[in-house]
Amino acid sequence: MLKNILINMGYIKVKDKIRLIVSVTLVCIVILSIFYIYRRFTRNAIQTLATNKELINILVAASNDYNERRHSFYAIVHFNQEKSSIGVTFIPPNYLVTLNKRTGKAKRLNMLSFSDSNDIIDSLEDDLHITIPFYMELYGSDVVKIIDIIEGVHLYILDQVKPSSGFSRGVHYCDGKKTLWYINKVEHDSIYIKYDRIMDVVLTLFTNKESYKKYNRKSYISEMLSSLNTNLLIQEMLSLADLVYDAKTVYTTIMPGKVDSNDNYTVDDITRKLYEQKFLRPLVLGITDTESIKVRILNGSDIPGLARKMRNVLTKEDLTVVEFGTSPYSVIDKTVIINQKGNLNSALRVSSILGIDAMYHIVDSSQLADVLVIAGKDYSQ
């Protein structure tokens, strides 16, 4: 009988120990869960990086349709709070991503799934010497939804689309579907012309950002993010929106590199240094290129001599007028400034000199001039 009592006592002690262990484990799980939830809802890596004056880099991948998560469009979006600047680096689809440094195994960017985003980011970080902690994956339907949420965008059409498209010359309101059509309908389906069209939209939105400030709310951001694959949290997206509204300029570029005999796009020391000098230096340090701004002037009025008058004003300010003459387009009343190279600083400089506020963006990398000015009747006054 004593033996049975001792066994029972021992059993009770073992049972108590198990209960204690289970209880402690559950308490630890609860504490860790609370800590995780707290960190998730209070984490704001964007704010931390901005406070530390670090460059914030986000890899963006996009496609019109879902195709095994393979994307034709890739870009790195950069935010620099200290200099109030934003940058966009477009990545060619034939960029050769290093998958294994030891074996040298590599694959083209457009042949990879976004499931391989870690490999893509590692390769870009090695080639460009920057850190990319964030990513965002979106599709055409997401672009349509976002544009519609902010009630569309007003794009300036000159002759970048055919008249048969239904667009005439001048400002056009575009909803999400029209905006996506505008980006995609380019000659030979050229990704580089699509880059230009994307910058038309981005720079137009940026130039008119004050009118979109009402959408910088958690409810709107949540709706915009609802179908996006990203490691950014809502509070971090709100912080990014604040950085956009505080920014004063945007820089754009194609990722530096060269094409090898197999049509693969690769980065070397020479092209990387060019990237640092021409793009990262102004973006990070705010030091702009001293090269003179190139301007093309067209007299869009029926008043003779306006183009020459404008040329004299700009050359006195050390700008280079590469062409001036009569506009082939219909007569206009108000002078317009058109940013042709995606360099917002150049367009703003011309705007400041001429005192003209009507600025639009038709980015065309093949153009010689940075800025096109079409003089209207108002410039004669």
CSV table of C-alpha atoms in Angstrom, one decimal:
chain,number,residue,atom,x,y,z
A,1,MET,CA,0.0,0.0,0.0
A,2,LEU,CA,2.9,2.4,0.8
A,3,LYS,CA,4.4,1.5,-2.5
A,4,ASN,CA,1.2,2.5,-4.3
A,5,ILE,CA,1.1,5.8,-2.4
A,6,LEU,CA,4.7,6.6,-3.4
A,7,ILE,CA,4.0,5.8,-6.9
A,8,ASN,CA,0.9,8.0,-6.9
A,9,MET,CA,2.9,10.8,-5.3
A,10,GLY,CA,5.6,10.4,-7.9
A,11,TYR,CA,3.0,10.4,-10.6
A,12,ILE,CA,1.5,13.6,-9.3
A,13,LYS,CA,4.9,15.2,-9.3
A,14,VAL,CA,5.6,14.2,-12.9
A,15,LYS,CA,2.2,15.3,-13.9
A,16,ASP,CA,2.8,18.7,-12.3
A,17,LYS,CA,6.1,19.1,-14.1
A,18,ILE,CA,4.5,18.4,-17.4
A,19,ARG,CA,1.7,20.9,-16.6
A,20,LEU,CA,4.3,23.4,-15.6
A,21,ILE,CA,6.3,22.9,-18.8
A,22,VAL,CA,3.2,23.1,-21.0
A,23,SER,CA,2.1,26.3,-19.2
A,24,VAL,CA,5.5,28.0,-19.5
A,25,THR,CA,5.6,27.0,-23.2
A,26,LEU,CA,2.1,28.5,-23.8
A,27,VAL,CA,3.0,31.7,-22.0
A,28,CYS,CA,6.2,32.0,-24.1
A,29,ILE,CA,4.2,31.5,-27.3
A,30,VAL,CA,1.7,34.1,-26.2
A,31,ILE,CA,4.4,36.6,-25.4
A,32,LEU,CA,6.2,36.0,-28.7
A,33,SER,CA,3.0,36.3,-30.6
A,34,ILE,CA,2.2,39.6,-28.9
A,35,PHE,CA,5.7,40.8,-29.6
A,36,TYR,CA,5.5,39.8,-33.2
A,37,ILE,CA,2.1,41.5,-33.7
A,38,TYR,CA,3.4,44.6,-31.9
A,39,ARG,CA,6.5,44.7,-34.1
A,40,ARG,CA,4.5,44.1,-37.3
A,41,PHE,CA,2.1,46.9,-36.6
A,42,THR,CA,4.7,49.3,-35.3
A,43,ARG,CA,7.6,48.4,-37.5
A,44,ASN,CA,8.6,51.1,-39.9
A,45,ALA,CA,11.8,50.3,-41.6
A,46,ILE,CA,11.2,53.2,-44.1
A,47,GLN,CA,11.1,55.7,-41.3
A,48,THR,CA,14.2,54.3,-39.7
A,49,LEU,CA,16.2,54.4,-43.0
A,50,ALA,CA,15.0,57.9,-43.7
A,51,THR,CA,16.0,59.1,-40.2
A,52,ASN,CA,19.4,57.5,-40.6
A,53,LYS,CA,19.7,59.4,-44.0
A,54,GLU,CA,20.1,56.1,-45.9
A,55,LEU,CA,19.0,55.6,-49.5
A,56,ILE,CA,15.8,53.5,-49.6
A,57,ASN,CA,15.7,51.1,-52.6
A,58,ILE,CA,12.7,49.0,-53.7
A,59,LEU,CA,12.8,46.4,-56.5
A,60,VAL,CA,9.6,46.6,-58.6
A,61,ALA,CA,8.6,43.8,-61.0
A,62,ALA,CA,5.5,44.2,-63.3
A,63,SER,CA,3.7,42.4,-66.1
A,64,ASN,CA,0.5,42.8,-68.0
A,65,ASP,CA,-0.6,39.3,-67.3
A,66,TYR,CA,0.3,36.4,-64.9
A,67,ASN,CA,2.8,34.1,-66.6
A,68,GLU,CA,4.4,31.9,-64.0
A,69,ARG,CA,5.4,35.2,-62.3
A,70,ARG,CA,7.8,36.1,-65.0
A,71,HIS,CA,8.0,39.8,-65.6
A,72,SER,CA,9.2,41.9,-68.6
A,73,PHE,CA,9.4,45.0,-66.5
A,74,TYR,CA,11.9,45.5,-63.6
A,75,ALA,CA,13.0,48.7,-62.0
A,76,ILE,CA,14.6,49.9,-58.8
A,77,VAL,CA,12.9,52.9,-57.2
A,78,HIS,CA,15.2,55.0,-54.9
A,79,PHE,CA,14.1,57.4,-52.2
A,80,ASN,CA,16.5,59.9,-50.6
A,81,GLN,CA,14.8,62.0,-47.9
A,82,GLU,CA,17.9,64.1,-47.1
A,83,LYS,CA,18.1,65.6,-50.6
A,84,SER,CA,14.3,65.4,-51.3
A,85,SER,CA,14.9,63.3,-54.4
A,86,ILE,CA,13.5,60.1,-56.0
A,87,GLY,CA,15.3,58.0,-58.6
A,88,VAL,CA,14.2,55.2,-61.0
A,89,THR,CA,16.6,52.7,-62.5
A,90,PHE,CA,15.1,50.7,-65.3
A,91,ILE,CA,16.6,47.2,-65.6
A,92,PRO,CA,16.8,45.7,-69.2
A,93,PRO,CA,15.0,42.3,-69.5
A,94,ASN,CA,18.1,40.7,-70.9
A,95,TYR,CA,20.1,41.6,-67.8
A,96,LEU,CA,22.2,38.5,-66.8
A,97,VAL,CA,21.4,37.5,-63.2
A,98,THR,CA,24.2,35.7,-61.4
A,99,LEU,CA,22.6,32.7,-59.7
A,100,ASN,CA,25.8,31.0,-58.3
A,101,LYS,CA,29.0,32.9,-57.9
A,102,ARG,CA,31.1,29.7,-57.5
A,103,THR,CA,29.9,28.0,-60.6
A,104,GLY,CA,29.2,31.2,-62.6
A,105,LYS,CA,25.7,30.0,-63.3
A,106,ALA,CA,23.5,32.8,-64.7
A,107,LYS,CA,20.2,33.4,-66.4
A,108,ARG,CA,18.4,36.3,-68.1
A,109,LEU,CA,16.1,38.3,-65.9
A,110,ASN,CA,13.0,37.8,-68.1
A,111,MET,CA,13.5,34.0,-67.9
A,112,LEU,CA,13.4,34.0,-64.1
A,113,SER,CA,10.3,33.7,-61.9
A,114,PHE,CA,9.8,36.3,-59.2
A,115,SER,CA,10.0,33.4,-56.8
A,116,ASP,CA,13.8,33.8,-57.5
A,117,SER,CA,13.6,37.4,-56.2
A,118,ASN,CA,16.4,36.8,-53.6
A,119,ASP,CA,18.8,35.8,-56.4
A,120,ILE,CA,17.7,38.8,-58.5
A,121,ILE,CA,18.3,41.2,-55.6
A,122,ASP,CA,21.6,39.6,-54.7
A,123,SER,CA,22.9,40.0,-58.2
A,124,LEU,CA,21.7,43.6,-58.5
A,125,GLU,CA,23.3,44.5,-55.1
A,126,ASP,CA,26.6,43.0,-56.3
A,127,ASP,CA,26.6,44.8,-59.6
A,128,LEU,CA,25.4,48.2,-58.5
A,129,HIS,CA,26.8,48.2,-55.0
A,130,ILE,CA,23.6,49.2,-53.3
A,131,THR,CA,21.3,47.4,-50.8
A,132,ILE,CA,17.7,46.5,-51.8
A,133,PRO,CA,15.7,45.4,-48.8
A,134,PHE,CA,12.2,45.8,-50.3
A,135,TYR,CA,10.3,44.5,-53.2
A,136,MET,CA,6.9,44.9,-54.9
A,137,GLU,CA,5.3,42.7,-57.6
A,138,LEU,CA,2.3,44.0,-59.5
A,139,TYR,CA,0.3,43.3,-62.7
A,140,GLY,CA,-1.6,45.4,-65.2
A,141,SER,CA,-4.9,45.0,-63.3
A,142,ASP,CA,-3.1,46.5,-60.2
A,143,VAL,CA,-2.0,49.5,-62.3
A,144,VAL,CA,-5.6,50.0,-63.6
A,145,LYS,CA,-7.0,49.8,-60.0
A,146,ILE,CA,-4.5,52.3,-58.6
A,147,ILE,CA,-5.0,54.8,-61.4
A,148,ASP,CA,-8.8,54.5,-61.0
A,149,ILE,CA,-8.5,55.0,-57.2
A,150,ILE,CA,-6.7,58.3,-57.6
A,151,GLU,CA,-9.3,59.3,-60.3
A,152,GLY,CA,-7.1,59.0,-63.3
A,153,VAL,CA,-4.2,61.0,-64.8
A,154,HIS,CA,-4.1,63.8,-67.4
A,155,LEU,CA,-1.5,63.0,-70.1
A,156,TYR,CA,-0.3,65.4,-72.8
A,157,ILE,CA,-0.4,63.9,-76.3
A,158,LEU,CA,1.6,65.5,-79.1
A,159,ASP,CA,2.5,62.8,-81.7
A,160,GLN,CA,3.6,59.8,-79.6
A,161,VAL,CA,0.5,57.9,-80.5
A,162,LYS,CA,-1.3,57.6,-83.9
A,163,PRO,CA,-4.3,59.8,-84.5
A,164,SER,CA,-6.3,56.6,-85.1
A,165,SER,CA,-6.0,55.8,-81.4
A,166,GLY,CA,-8.7,58.3,-80.6
A,167,PHE,CA,-6.3,60.8,-79.0
A,168,SER,CA,-5.9,64.3,-80.4
A,169,ARG,CA,-3.1,66.8,-79.6
A,170,GLY,CA,-3.3,68.3,-76.1
A,171,VAL,CA,-4.2,67.1,-72.6
A,172,HIS,CA,-6.2,64.0,-72.3
A,173,TYR,CA,-7.9,62.5,-69.2
A,174,CYS,CA,-6.9,58.8,-68.9
A,175,ASP,CA,-8.5,56.3,-66.5
A,176,GLY,CA,-6.7,53.1,-65.5
A,177,LYS,CA,-7.4,51.2,-68.8
A,178,LYS,CA,-6.4,54.1,-71.0
A,179,THR,CA,-3.2,54.6,-69.1
A,180,LEU,CA,-2.3,51.0,-69.4
A,181,TRP,CA,-3.1,51.1,-73.1
A,182,TYR,CA,-0.9,54.2,-73.5
A,183,ILE,CA,2.1,52.4,-71.8
A,184,ASN,CA,1.7,49.2,-73.8
A,185,LYS,CA,0.9,50.4,-77.4
A,186,VAL,CA,4.3,51.2,-78.6
A,187,GLU,CA,6.2,50.4,-81.9
A,188,HIS,CA,7.6,46.9,-82.0
A,189,ASP,CA,6.5,46.3,-78.4
A,190,SER,CA,9.8,48.0,-77.4
A,191,ILE,CA,10.4,47.7,-73.7
A,192,TYR,CA,12.6,50.9,-73.9
A,193,ILE,CA,9.7,53.0,-75.3
A,194,LYS,CA,7.5,51.5,-72.6
A,195,TYR,CA,10.0,52.8,-70.0
A,196,ASP,CA,9.6,56.3,-71.6
A,197,ARG,CA,5.8,56.0,-71.4
A,198,ILE,CA,5.9,54.9,-67.8
A,199,MET,CA,7.9,58.0,-67.0
A,200,ASP,CA,5.3,60.1,-68.8
A,201,VAL,CA,2.8,58.8,-66.3
A,202,VAL,CA,5.1,58.9,-63.2
A,203,LEU,CA,6.4,62.4,-63.9
A,204,THR,CA,2.9,63.7,-64.6
A,205,LEU,CA,1.6,62.3,-61.3
A,206,PHE,CA,4.6,63.7,-59.5
A,207,THR,CA,4.3,67.1,-61.0
A,208,ASN,CA,0.7,67.3,-59.9
A,209,LYS,CA,1.2,65.4,-56.6
A,210,GLU,CA,-0.5,68.1,-54.5
A,211,SER,CA,-3.9,67.2,-56.0
A,212,TYR,CA,-3.4,63.5,-55.0
A,213,LYS,CA,-2.5,64.3,-51.4
A,214,LYS,CA,-6.0,63.4,-50.2
A,215,TYR,CA,-5.3,59.7,-51.1
A,216,ASN,CA,-2.4,59.5,-48.6
A,217,ARG,CA,-4.6,57.7,-46.1
A,218,LYS,CA,-4.5,54.2,-44.7
A,219,SER,CA,-7.8,53.3,-46.3
A,220,TYR,CA,-6.6,54.2,-49.8
A,221,ILE,CA,-3.2,52.7,-49.3
A,222,SER,CA,-4.7,49.5,-48.0
A,223,GLU,CA,-6.9,49.3,-51.1
A,224,MET,CA,-4.0,49.9,-53.4
A,225,LEU,CA,-1.9,47.2,-51.7
A,226,SER,CA,-4.7,44.6,-51.4
A,227,SER,CA,-3.6,42.5,-54.4
A,228,LEU,CA,0.1,43.4,-54.5
A,229,ASN,CA,2.9,41.0,-53.4
A,230,THR,CA,5.2,43.1,-51.3
A,231,ASN,CA,7.2,43.0,-48.1
A,232,LEU,CA,6.3,46.6,-47.3
A,233,LEU,CA,3.7,47.1,-44.5
A,234,ILE,CA,0.9,49.7,-44.7
A,235,GLN,CA,2.6,52.1,-42.3
A,236,GLU,CA,5.8,51.9,-44.4
A,237,MET,CA,3.8,52.6,-47.6
A,238,LEU,CA,2.3,55.7,-45.9
A,239,SER,CA,5.9,56.8,-45.0
A,240,LEU,CA,6.9,56.3,-48.6
A,241,ALA,CA,3.9,58.4,-49.7
A,242,ASP,CA,5.2,61.2,-47.4
A,243,LEU,CA,8.6,61.0,-49.0
A,244,VAL,CA,7.0,61.4,-52.4
A,245,TYR,CA,5.1,64.5,-51.4
A,246,ASP,CA,8.2,66.0,-49.8
A,247,ALA,CA,10.4,65.2,-52.8
A,248,LYS,CA,11.4,68.1,-55.1
A,249,THR,CA,12.8,66.2,-58.1
A,250,VAL,CA,13.0,62.8,-59.9
A,251,TYR,CA,16.0,61.3,-61.7
A,252,THR,CA,15.7,58.4,-64.2
A,253,THR,CA,18.1,56.1,-65.9
A,254,ILE,CA,18.6,52.8,-67.6
A,255,MET,CA,20.8,50.5,-65.5
A,256,PRO,CA,24.4,50.8,-66.7
A,257,GLY,CA,25.9,47.9,-68.7
A,258,LYS,CA,27.0,46.4,-72.0
A,259,VAL,CA,25.6,43.8,-74.3
A,260,ASP,CA,27.8,40.7,-74.9
A,261,SER,CA,28.0,38.5,-78.0
A,262,ASN,CA,25.0,36.5,-76.8
A,263,ASP,CA,22.8,39.7,-76.3
A,264,ASN,CA,23.1,39.4,-72.5
A,265,TYR,CA,23.2,42.6,-70.6
A,266,THR,CA,26.0,42.8,-68.0
A,267,VAL,CA,27.6,45.3,-65.7
A,268,ASP,CA,31.3,46.0,-65.3
A,269,ASP,CA,33.4,48.4,-63.4
A,270,ILE,CA,33.4,51.1,-66.1
A,271,THR,CA,29.6,51.2,-66.5
A,272,ARG,CA,29.1,51.0,-62.8
A,273,LYS,CA,31.3,54.1,-62.3
A,274,LEU,CA,29.3,55.9,-65.0
A,275,TYR,CA,26.1,55.0,-63.1
A,276,GLU,CA,27.5,56.4,-59.9
A,277,GLN,CA,28.7,59.6,-61.5
A,278,LYS,CA,25.7,60.4,-63.7
A,279,PHE,CA,22.9,59.0,-61.5
A,280,LEU,CA,23.7,58.2,-57.9
A,281,ARG,CA,25.8,61.3,-57.4
A,282,PRO,CA,23.0,63.8,-58.1
A,283,LEU,CA,20.4,61.5,-56.4
A,284,VAL,CA,22.4,61.0,-53.2
A,285,LEU,CA,24.5,64.2,-53.0
A,286,GLY,CA,22.3,66.6,-54.8
A,287,ILE,CA,25.2,67.5,-57.1
A,288,THR,CA,23.7,68.2,-60.6
A,289,ASP,CA,25.5,67.7,-63.9
A,290,THR,CA,27.1,71.0,-65.2
A,291,GLU,CA,26.4,70.1,-68.8
A,292,SER,CA,24.2,72.7,-70.5
A,293,ILE,CA,20.5,72.0,-70.9
A,294,LYS,CA,19.6,71.4,-74.6
A,295,VAL,CA,16.4,73.1,-75.7
A,296,ARG,CA,14.3,72.9,-78.9
A,297,ILE,CA,12.0,75.9,-79.6
A,298,LEU,CA,9.0,75.9,-81.9
A,299,ASN,CA,6.8,78.9,-82.6
A,300,GLY,CA,3.3,77.5,-82.2
A,301,SER,CA,1.6,80.9,-82.7
A,302,ASP,CA,0.9,82.9,-85.9
A,303,ILE,CA,3.0,85.7,-84.5
A,304,PRO,CA,6.5,85.8,-86.3
A,305,GLY,CA,9.7,86.0,-84.3
A,306,LEU,CA,8.6,84.3,-81.0
A,307,ALA,CA,11.0,81.4,-81.4
A,308,ARG,CA,14.0,83.7,-82.0
A,309,LYS,CA,12.9,85.9,-79.0
A,310,MET,CA,12.8,82.9,-76.8
A,311,ARG,CA,16.1,81.6,-78.0
A,312,ASN,CA,17.8,84.9,-77.1
A,313,VAL,CA,16.4,84.7,-73.5
A,314,LEU,CA,17.5,81.1,-73.0
A,315,THR,CA,21.0,81.5,-74.5
A,316,LYS,CA,21.6,84.5,-72.1
A,317,GLU,CA,21.1,82.0,-69.3
A,318,ASP,CA,23.7,79.6,-70.8
A,319,LEU,CA,21.2,77.1,-72.1
A,320,THR,CA,21.9,75.5,-75.5
A,321,VAL,CA,19.2,76.0,-78.1
A,322,VAL,CA,19.8,73.1,-80.6
A,323,GLU,CA,16.9,74.1,-82.9
A,324,PHE,CA,14.3,76.9,-83.3
A,325,GLY,CA,11.7,77.4,-85.9
A,326,THR,CA,8.0,77.1,-86.8
A,327,SER,CA,5.8,74.5,-85.2
A,328,PRO,CA,4.3,71.9,-87.5
A,329,TYR,CA,1.3,71.6,-85.1
A,330,SER,CA,-1.8,73.7,-85.0
A,331,VAL,CA,-1.7,77.2,-83.5
A,332,ILE,CA,-1.9,77.3,-79.7
A,333,ASP,CA,-2.7,80.2,-77.3
A,334,LYS,CA,-0.6,79.2,-74.3
A,335,THR,CA,3.1,78.3,-74.3
A,336,VAL,CA,3.9,74.7,-73.1
A,337,ILE,CA,7.1,73.2,-71.9
A,338,ILE,CA,7.7,69.5,-72.6
A,339,ASN,CA,10.2,67.4,-70.7
A,340,GLN,CA,11.7,65.0,-73.3
A,341,LYS,CA,14.5,63.3,-71.4
A,342,GLY,CA,12.9,62.5,-68.0
A,343,ASN,CA,15.1,65.1,-66.3
A,344,LEU,CA,12.7,67.1,-64.2
A,345,ASN,CA,15.4,69.6,-63.1
A,346,SER,CA,16.0,70.6,-66.7
A,347,ALA,CA,12.4,71.2,-67.4
A,348,LEU,CA,12.0,73.2,-64.1
A,349,ARG,CA,15.0,75.3,-65.0
A,350,VAL,CA,13.5,76.3,-68.4
A,351,SER,CA,10.1,76.9,-66.7
A,352,SER,CA,11.7,79.2,-64.2
A,353,ILE,CA,13.6,81.2,-66.8
A,354,LEU,CA,10.6,81.7,-69.1
A,355,GLY,CA,8.0,82.1,-66.3
A,356,ILE,CA,5.9,79.3,-67.9
A,357,ASP,CA,4.0,77.0,-65.6
A,358,ALA,CA,2.4,74.7,-68.2
A,359,MET,CA,4.8,71.7,-68.0
A,360,TYR,CA,4.2,68.3,-69.5
A,361,HIS,CA,6.2,65.1,-70.0
A,362,ILE,CA,6.7,63.2,-73.2
A,363,VAL,CA,9.8,61.3,-72.5
A,364,ASP,CA,11.7,60.1,-75.7
A,365,SER,CA,15.2,58.9,-75.0
A,366,SER,CA,16.1,59.2,-78.8
A,367,GLN,CA,15.6,63.0,-78.8
A,368,LEU,CA,18.6,65.3,-78.8
A,369,ALA,CA,17.0,68.1,-76.8
A,370,ASP,CA,16.3,67.7,-73.1
A,371,VAL,CA,13.3,70.1,-73.3
A,372,LEU,CA,10.9,71.1,-76.1
A,373,VAL,CA,9.2,74.5,-75.8
A,374,ILE,CA,6.2,75.4,-78.0
A,375,ALA,CA,5.6,79.1,-77.9
A,376,GLY,CA,2.0,80.2,-77.8
A,377,LYS,CA,0.4,83.6,-78.4
A,378,ASP,CA,0.7,84.4,-74.7
A,379,TYR,CA,4.5,84.7,-75.1
A,380,SER,CA,4.2,87.8,-77.3
A,381,GLN,CA,2.6,89.8,-74.4
